[in-house]
PDB file of C-alpha atoms and ligand atoms in Angstrom:
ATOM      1  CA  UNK A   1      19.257   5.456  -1.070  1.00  0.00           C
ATOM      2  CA  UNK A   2      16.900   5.300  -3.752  1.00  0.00           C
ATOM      3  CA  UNK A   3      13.532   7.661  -3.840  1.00  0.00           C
ATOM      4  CA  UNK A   4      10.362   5.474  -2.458  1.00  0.00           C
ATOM      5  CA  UNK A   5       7.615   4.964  -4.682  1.00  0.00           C
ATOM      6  CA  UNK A   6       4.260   6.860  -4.552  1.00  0.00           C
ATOM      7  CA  UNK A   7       0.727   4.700  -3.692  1.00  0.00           C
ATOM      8  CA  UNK A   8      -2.279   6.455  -4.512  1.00  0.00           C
ATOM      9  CA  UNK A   9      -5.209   4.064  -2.543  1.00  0.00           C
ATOM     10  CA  UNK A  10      -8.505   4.557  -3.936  1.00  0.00           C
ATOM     11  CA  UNK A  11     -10.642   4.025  -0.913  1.00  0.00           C
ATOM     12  CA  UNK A  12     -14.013   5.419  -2.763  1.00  0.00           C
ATOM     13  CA  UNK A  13     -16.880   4.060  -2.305  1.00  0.00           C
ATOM     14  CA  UNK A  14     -17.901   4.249  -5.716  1.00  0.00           C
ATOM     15  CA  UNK A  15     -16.446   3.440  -9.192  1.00  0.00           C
ATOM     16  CA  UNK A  16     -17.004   7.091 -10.727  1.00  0.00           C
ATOM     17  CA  UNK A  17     -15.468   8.727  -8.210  1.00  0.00           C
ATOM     18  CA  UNK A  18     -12.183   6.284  -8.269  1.00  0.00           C
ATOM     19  CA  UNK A  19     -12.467   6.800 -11.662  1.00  0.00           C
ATOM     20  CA  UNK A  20     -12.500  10.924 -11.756  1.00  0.00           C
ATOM     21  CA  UNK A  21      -9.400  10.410  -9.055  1.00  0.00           C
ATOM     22  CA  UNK A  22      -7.428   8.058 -10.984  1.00  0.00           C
ATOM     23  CA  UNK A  23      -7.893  10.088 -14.162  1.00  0.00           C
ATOM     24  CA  UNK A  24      -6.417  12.795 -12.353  1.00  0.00           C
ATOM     25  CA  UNK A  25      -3.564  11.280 -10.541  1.00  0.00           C
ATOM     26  CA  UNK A  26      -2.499   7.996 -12.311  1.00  0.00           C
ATOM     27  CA  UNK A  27       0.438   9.272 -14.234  1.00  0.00           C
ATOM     28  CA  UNK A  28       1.931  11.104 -11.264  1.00  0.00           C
ATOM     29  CA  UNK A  29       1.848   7.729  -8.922  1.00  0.00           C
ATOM     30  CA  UNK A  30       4.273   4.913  -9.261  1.00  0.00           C
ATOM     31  CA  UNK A  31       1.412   2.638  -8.164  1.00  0.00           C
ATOM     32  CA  UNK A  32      -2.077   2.572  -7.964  1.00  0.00           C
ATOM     33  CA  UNK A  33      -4.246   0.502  -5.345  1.00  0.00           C
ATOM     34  CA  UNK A  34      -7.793  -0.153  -5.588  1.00  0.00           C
ATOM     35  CA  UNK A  35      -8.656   0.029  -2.153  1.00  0.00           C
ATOM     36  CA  UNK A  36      -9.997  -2.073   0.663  1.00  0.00           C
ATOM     37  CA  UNK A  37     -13.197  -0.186   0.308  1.00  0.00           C
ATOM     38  CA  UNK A  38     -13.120  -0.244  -3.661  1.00  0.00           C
ATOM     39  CA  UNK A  39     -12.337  -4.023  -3.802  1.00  0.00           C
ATOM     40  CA  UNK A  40     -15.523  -4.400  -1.665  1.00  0.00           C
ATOM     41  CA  UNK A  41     -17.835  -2.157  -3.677  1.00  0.00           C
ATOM     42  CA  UNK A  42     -16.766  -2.896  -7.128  1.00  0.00           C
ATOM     43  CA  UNK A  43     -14.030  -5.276  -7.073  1.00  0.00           C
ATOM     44  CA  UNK A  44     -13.479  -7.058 -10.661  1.00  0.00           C
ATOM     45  CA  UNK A  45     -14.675  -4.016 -12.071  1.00  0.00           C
ATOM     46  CA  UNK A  46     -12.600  -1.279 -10.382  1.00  0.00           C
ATOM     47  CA  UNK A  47      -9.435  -3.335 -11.023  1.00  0.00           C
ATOM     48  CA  UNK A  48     -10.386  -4.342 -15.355  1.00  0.00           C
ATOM     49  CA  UNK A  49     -11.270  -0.185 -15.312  1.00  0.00           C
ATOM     50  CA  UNK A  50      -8.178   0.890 -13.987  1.00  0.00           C
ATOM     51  CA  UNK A  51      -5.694  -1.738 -15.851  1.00  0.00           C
ATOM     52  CA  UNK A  52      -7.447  -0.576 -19.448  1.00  0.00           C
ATOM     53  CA  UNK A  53      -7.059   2.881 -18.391  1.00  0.00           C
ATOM     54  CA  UNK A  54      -3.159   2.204 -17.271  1.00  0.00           C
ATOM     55  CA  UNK A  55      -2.000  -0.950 -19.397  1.00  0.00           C
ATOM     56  CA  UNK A  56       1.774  -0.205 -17.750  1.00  0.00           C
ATOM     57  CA  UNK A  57       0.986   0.677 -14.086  1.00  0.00           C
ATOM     58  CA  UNK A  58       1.353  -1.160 -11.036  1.00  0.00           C
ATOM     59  CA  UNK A  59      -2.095  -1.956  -9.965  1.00  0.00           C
ATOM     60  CA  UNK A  60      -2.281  -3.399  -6.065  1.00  0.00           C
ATOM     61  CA  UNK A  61      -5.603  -5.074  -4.920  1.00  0.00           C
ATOM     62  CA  UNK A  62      -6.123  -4.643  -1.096  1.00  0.00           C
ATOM     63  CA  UNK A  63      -8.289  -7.140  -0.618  1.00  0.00           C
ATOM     64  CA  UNK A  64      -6.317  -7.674   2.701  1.00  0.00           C
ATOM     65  CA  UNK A  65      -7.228 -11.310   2.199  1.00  0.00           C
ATOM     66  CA  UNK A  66      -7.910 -13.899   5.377  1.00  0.00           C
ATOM     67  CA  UNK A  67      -8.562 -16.792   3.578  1.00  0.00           C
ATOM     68  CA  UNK A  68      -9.153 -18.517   0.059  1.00  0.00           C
ATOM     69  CA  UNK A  69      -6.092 -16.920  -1.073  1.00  0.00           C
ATOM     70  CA  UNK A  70      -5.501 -19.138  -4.206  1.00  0.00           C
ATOM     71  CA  UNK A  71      -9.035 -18.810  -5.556  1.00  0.00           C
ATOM     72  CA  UNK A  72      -8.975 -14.364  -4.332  1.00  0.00           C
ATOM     73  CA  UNK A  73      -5.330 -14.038  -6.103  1.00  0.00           C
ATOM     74  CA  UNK A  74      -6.086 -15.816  -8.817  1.00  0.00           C
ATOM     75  CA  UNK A  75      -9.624 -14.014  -9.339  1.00  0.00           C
ATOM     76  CA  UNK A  76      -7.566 -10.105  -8.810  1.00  0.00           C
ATOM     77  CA  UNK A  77      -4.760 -11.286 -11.332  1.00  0.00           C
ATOM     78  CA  UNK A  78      -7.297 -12.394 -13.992  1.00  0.00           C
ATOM     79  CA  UNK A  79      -9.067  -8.844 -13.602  1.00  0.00           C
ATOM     80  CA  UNK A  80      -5.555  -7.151 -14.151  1.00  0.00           C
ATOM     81  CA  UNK A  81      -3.959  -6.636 -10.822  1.00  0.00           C
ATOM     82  CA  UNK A  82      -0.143  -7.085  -9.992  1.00  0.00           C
ATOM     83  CA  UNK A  83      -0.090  -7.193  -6.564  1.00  0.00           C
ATOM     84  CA  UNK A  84      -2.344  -8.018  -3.762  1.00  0.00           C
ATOM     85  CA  UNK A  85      -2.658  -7.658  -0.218  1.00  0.00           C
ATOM     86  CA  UNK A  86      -3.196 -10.269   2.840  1.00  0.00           C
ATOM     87  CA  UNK A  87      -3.742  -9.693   6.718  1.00  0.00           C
ATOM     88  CA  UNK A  88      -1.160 -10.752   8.576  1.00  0.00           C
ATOM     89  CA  UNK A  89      -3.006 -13.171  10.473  1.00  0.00           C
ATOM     90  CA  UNK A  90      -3.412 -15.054   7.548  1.00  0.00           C
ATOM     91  CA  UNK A  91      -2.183 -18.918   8.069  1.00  0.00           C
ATOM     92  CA  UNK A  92       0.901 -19.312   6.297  1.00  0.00           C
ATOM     93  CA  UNK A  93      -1.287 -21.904   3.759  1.00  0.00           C
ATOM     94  CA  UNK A  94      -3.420 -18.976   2.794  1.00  0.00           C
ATOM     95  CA  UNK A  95      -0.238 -17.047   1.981  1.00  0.00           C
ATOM     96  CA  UNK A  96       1.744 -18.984  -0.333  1.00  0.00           C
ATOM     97  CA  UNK A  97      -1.712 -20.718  -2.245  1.00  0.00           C
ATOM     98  CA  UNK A  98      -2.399 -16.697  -3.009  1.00  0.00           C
ATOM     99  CA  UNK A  99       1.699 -15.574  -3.738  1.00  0.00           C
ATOM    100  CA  UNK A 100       1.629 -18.646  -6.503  1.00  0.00           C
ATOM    101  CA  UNK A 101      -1.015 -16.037  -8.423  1.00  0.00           C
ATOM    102  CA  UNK A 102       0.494 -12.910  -8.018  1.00  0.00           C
ATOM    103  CA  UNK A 103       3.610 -11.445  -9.316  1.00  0.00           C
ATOM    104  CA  UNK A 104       3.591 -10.046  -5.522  1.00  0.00           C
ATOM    105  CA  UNK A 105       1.718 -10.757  -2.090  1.00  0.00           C
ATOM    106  CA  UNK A 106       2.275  -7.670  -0.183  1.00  0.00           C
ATOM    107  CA  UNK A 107       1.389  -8.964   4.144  1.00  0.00           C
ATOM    108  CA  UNK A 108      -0.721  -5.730   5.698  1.00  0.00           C
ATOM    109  CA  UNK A 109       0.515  -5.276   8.913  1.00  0.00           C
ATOM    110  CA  UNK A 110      -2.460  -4.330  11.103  1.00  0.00           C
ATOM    111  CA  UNK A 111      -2.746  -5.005  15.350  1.00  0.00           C
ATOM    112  CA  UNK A 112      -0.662  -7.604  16.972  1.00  0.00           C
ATOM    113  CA  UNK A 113       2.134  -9.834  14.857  1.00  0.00           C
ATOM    114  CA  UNK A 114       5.251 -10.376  15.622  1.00  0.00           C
ATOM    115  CA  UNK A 115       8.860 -10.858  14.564  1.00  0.00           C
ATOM    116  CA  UNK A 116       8.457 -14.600  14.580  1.00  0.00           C
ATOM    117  CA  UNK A 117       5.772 -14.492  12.325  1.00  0.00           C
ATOM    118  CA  UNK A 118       7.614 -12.230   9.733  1.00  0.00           C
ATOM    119  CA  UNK A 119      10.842 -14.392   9.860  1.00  0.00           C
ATOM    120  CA  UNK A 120       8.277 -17.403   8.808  1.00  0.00           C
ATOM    121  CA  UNK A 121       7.138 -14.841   6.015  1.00  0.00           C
ATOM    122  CA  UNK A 122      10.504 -14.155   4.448  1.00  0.00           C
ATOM    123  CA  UNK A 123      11.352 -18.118   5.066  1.00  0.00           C
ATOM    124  CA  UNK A 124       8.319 -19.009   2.240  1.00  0.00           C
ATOM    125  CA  UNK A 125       9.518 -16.118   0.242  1.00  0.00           C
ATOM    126  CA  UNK A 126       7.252 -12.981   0.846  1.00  0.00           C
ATOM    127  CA  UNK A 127       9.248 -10.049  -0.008  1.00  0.00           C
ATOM    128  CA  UNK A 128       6.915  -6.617   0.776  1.00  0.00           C
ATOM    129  CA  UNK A 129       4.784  -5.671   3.789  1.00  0.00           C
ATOM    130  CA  UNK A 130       2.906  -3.073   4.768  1.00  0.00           C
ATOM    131  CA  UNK A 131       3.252  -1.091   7.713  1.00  0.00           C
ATOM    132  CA  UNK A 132      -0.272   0.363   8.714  1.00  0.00           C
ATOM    133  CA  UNK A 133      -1.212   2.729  11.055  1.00  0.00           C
ATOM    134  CA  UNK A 134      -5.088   1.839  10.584  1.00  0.00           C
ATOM    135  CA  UNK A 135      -7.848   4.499  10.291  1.00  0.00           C
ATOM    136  CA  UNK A 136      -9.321   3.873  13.497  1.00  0.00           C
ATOM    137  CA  UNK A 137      -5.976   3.986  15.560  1.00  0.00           C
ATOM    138  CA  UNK A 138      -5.570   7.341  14.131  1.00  0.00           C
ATOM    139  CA  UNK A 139      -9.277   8.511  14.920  1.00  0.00           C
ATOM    140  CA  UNK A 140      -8.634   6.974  18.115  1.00  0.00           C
ATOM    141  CA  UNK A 141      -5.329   9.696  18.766  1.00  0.00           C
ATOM    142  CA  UNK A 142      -2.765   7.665  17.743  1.00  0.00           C
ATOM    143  CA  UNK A 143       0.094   9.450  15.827  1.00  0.00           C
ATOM    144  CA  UNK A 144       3.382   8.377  13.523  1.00  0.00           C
ATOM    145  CA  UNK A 145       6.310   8.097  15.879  1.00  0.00           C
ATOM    146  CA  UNK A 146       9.620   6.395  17.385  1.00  0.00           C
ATOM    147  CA  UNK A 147       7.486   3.072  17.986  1.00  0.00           C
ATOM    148  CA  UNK A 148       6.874   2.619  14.283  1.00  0.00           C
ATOM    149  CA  UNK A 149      10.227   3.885  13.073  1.00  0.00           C
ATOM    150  CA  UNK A 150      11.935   1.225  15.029  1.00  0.00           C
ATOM    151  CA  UNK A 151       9.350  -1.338  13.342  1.00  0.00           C
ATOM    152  CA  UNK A 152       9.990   0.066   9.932  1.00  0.00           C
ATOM    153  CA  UNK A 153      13.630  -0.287  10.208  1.00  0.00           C
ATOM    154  CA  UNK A 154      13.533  -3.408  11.414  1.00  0.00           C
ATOM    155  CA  UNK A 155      11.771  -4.802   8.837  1.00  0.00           C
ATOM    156  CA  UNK A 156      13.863  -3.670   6.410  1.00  0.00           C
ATOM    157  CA  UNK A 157      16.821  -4.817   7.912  1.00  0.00           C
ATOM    158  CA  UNK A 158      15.023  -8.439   7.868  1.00  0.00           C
ATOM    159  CA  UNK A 159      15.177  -7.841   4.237  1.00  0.00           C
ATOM    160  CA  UNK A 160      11.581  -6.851   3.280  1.00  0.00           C
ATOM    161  CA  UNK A 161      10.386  -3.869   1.181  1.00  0.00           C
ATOM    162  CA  UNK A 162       8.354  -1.686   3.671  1.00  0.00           C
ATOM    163  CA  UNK A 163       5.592   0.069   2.399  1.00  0.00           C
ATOM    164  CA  UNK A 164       3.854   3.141   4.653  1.00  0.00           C
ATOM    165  CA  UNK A 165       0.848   4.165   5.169  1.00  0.00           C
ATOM    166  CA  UNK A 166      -2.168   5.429   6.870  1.00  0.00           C
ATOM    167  CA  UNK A 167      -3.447   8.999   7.275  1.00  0.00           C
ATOM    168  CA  UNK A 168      -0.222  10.208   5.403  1.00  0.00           C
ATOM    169  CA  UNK A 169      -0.003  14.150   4.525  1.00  0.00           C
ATOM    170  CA  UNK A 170       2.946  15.605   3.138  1.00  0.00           C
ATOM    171  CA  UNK A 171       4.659  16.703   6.708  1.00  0.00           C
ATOM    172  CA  UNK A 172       4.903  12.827   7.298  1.00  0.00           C
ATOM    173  CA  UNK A 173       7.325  12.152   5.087  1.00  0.00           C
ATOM    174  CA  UNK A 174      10.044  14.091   6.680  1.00  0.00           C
ATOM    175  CA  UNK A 175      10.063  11.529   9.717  1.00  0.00           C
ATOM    176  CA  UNK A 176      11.472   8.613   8.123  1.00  0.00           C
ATOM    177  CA  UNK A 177      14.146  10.612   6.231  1.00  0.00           C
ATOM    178  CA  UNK A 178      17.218   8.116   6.388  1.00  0.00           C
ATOM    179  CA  UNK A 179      14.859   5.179   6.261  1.00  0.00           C
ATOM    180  CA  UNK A 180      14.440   3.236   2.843  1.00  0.00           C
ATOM    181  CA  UNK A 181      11.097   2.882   2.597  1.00  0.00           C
ATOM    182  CA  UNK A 182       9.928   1.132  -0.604  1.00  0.00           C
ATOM    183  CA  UNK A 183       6.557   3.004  -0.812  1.00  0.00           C
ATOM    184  CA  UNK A 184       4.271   5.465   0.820  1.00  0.00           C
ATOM    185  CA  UNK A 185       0.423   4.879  -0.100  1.00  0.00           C
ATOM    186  CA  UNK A 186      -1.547   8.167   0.547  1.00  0.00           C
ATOM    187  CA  UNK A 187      -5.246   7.747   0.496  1.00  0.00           C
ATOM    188  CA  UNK A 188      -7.532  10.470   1.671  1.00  0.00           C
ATOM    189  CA  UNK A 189      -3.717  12.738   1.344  1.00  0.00           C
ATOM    190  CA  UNK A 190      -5.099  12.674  -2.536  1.00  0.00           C
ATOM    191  CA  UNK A 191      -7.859  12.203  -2.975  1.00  0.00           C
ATOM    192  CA  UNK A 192      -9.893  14.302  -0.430  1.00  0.00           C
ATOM    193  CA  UNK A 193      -7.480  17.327  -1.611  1.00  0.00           C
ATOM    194  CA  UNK A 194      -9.422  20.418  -3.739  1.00  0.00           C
ATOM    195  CA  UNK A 195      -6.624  19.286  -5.847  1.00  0.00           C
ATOM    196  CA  UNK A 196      -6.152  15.793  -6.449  1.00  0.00           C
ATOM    197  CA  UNK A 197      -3.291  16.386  -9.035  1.00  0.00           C
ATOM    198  CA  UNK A 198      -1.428  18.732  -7.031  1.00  0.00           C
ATOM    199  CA  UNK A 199      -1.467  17.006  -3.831  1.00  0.00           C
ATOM    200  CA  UNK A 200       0.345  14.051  -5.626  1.00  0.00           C
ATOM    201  CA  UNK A 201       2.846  15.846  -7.200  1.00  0.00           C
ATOM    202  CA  UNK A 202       3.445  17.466  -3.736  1.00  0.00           C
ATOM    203  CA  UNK A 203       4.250  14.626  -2.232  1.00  0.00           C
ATOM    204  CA  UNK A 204       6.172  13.496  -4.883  1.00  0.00           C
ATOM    205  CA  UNK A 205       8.322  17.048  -4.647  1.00  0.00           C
ATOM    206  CA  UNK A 206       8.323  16.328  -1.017  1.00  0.00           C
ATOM    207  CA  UNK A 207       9.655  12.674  -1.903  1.00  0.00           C
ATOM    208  CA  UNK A 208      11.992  14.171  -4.531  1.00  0.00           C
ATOM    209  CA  UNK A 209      13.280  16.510  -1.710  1.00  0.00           C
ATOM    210  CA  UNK A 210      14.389  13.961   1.063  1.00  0.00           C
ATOM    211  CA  UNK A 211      16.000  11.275  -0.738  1.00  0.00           C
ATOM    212  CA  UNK A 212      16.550  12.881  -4.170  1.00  0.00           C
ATOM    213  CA  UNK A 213      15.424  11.910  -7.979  1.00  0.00           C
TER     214      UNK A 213
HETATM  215  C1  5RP B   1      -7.277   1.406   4.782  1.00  0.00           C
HETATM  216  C2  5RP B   1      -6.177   1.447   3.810  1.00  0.00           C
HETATM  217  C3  5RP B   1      -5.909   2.720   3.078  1.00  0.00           C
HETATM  218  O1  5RP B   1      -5.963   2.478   1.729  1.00  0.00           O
HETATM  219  C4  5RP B   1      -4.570   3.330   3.388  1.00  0.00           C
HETATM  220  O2  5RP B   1      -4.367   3.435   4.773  1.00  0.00           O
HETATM  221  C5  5RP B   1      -4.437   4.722   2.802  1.00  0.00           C
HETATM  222  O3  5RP B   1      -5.494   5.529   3.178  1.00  0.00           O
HETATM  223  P1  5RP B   1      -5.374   6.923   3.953  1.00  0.00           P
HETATM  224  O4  5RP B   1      -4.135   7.614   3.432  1.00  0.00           O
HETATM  225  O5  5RP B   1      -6.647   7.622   3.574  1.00  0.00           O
HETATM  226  O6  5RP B   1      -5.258   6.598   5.415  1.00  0.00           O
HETATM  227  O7  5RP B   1      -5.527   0.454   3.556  1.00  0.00           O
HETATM  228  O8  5RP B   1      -7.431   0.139   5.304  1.00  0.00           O
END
């Protein structure tokens, strides 16, 4: 089982401060995202920043698109990202006018969706989704456990790379030892730490630990 990758999301609400973070922290990730929050602040210019500051990385745009996915994809790929991100109640139009831009469309799965709609998913070709545990279910009490491990594993087994995240910390990770998750995107894990650089490499130790190099 290979090692999942490491998502640092830059949810800031300004460019400097992504900018201080990412300096920090973007040769420890595997992949950096320029956050929901980011993409809504400073968009174009968070995402041509970040790509001239990391020609080779990964760079994901959460724009966790509705609609106008051709002209959103396009507009994120031109700026320099790789990947980008839709809500899953996207129509399935939306999805494939933004995956023809992207080298990936990564579906964010927030609230209600179902199986159904993921089969349709894989059946025009998406290959990633994100399982979300969203900032406001967590604020509201809600916790990691059984009920999304059973989710996770599922979609894997319908053959998509699962990506994890929301509210992650370090002690997470050991509850979806055995699982193959593709990715876990930490946020506020990193970047709200005294040390940015050190809580990224602890993950990645704690990564390293649980399914090896
Ligand atoms: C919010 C997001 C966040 O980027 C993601 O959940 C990671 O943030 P955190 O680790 O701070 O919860 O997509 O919509």
């Amino acid at each position: 089982m290979s090692r999942p990758k490491l998502q640092i999301a830059l949810d800031h609400n300004d460019l400097e401060q992504a900018l201080a973070d990412v300096f920090q922290v973007g040769d420890i990730v595997d992949i950096i995202e320029i956050g929901t929050i980011l993409c809504l602040q400073e968009g174009r210019k968070a995402i041509s920043c970040i790509r001239s500051m990391f020609p080779r990385k990964t760079i994901v745009a959460d724009t966790k698109c509705a609609d106008a996915g051709g002209t959103v994809a396009k507009n994120v790929t031109d700026a320099g990202a790789d990947f980008m991100t839709v809500i899953c109640c996207a129509t399935l139009p939306t999805m494939e006018a933004a995956q023809k831009e992207v080298k990936a469309l990564q579906v964010e799965l927030y609230g209600d969706w179902t199986y159904e709609q993921a089969a349709e998913w894989r059946r025009i070709g998406i290959q990633q989704v994100i399982y979300h545990q969203s900032r406001d279910a967590l604020l509201s009490g809600e916790t990691w456990g059984e009920r999304d491990l059973t989710k996770v594993k599922k979609l894997i087994e319908m053959g998509f790379a699962v990506s994890v995240t929301g509210g992650l910390n370090v002690e997470t990770l050991k509850l979806f030892a055995g699982i193959e998750v593709e990715t876990f995107i930490a946020g506020r894990g990193i970047s709200s730490a005294d040390d940015p650089a050190k809580a990224a490499n602890d993950f990645k130790q704690e990564m390293i630990r649980i399914w090896g190099e």
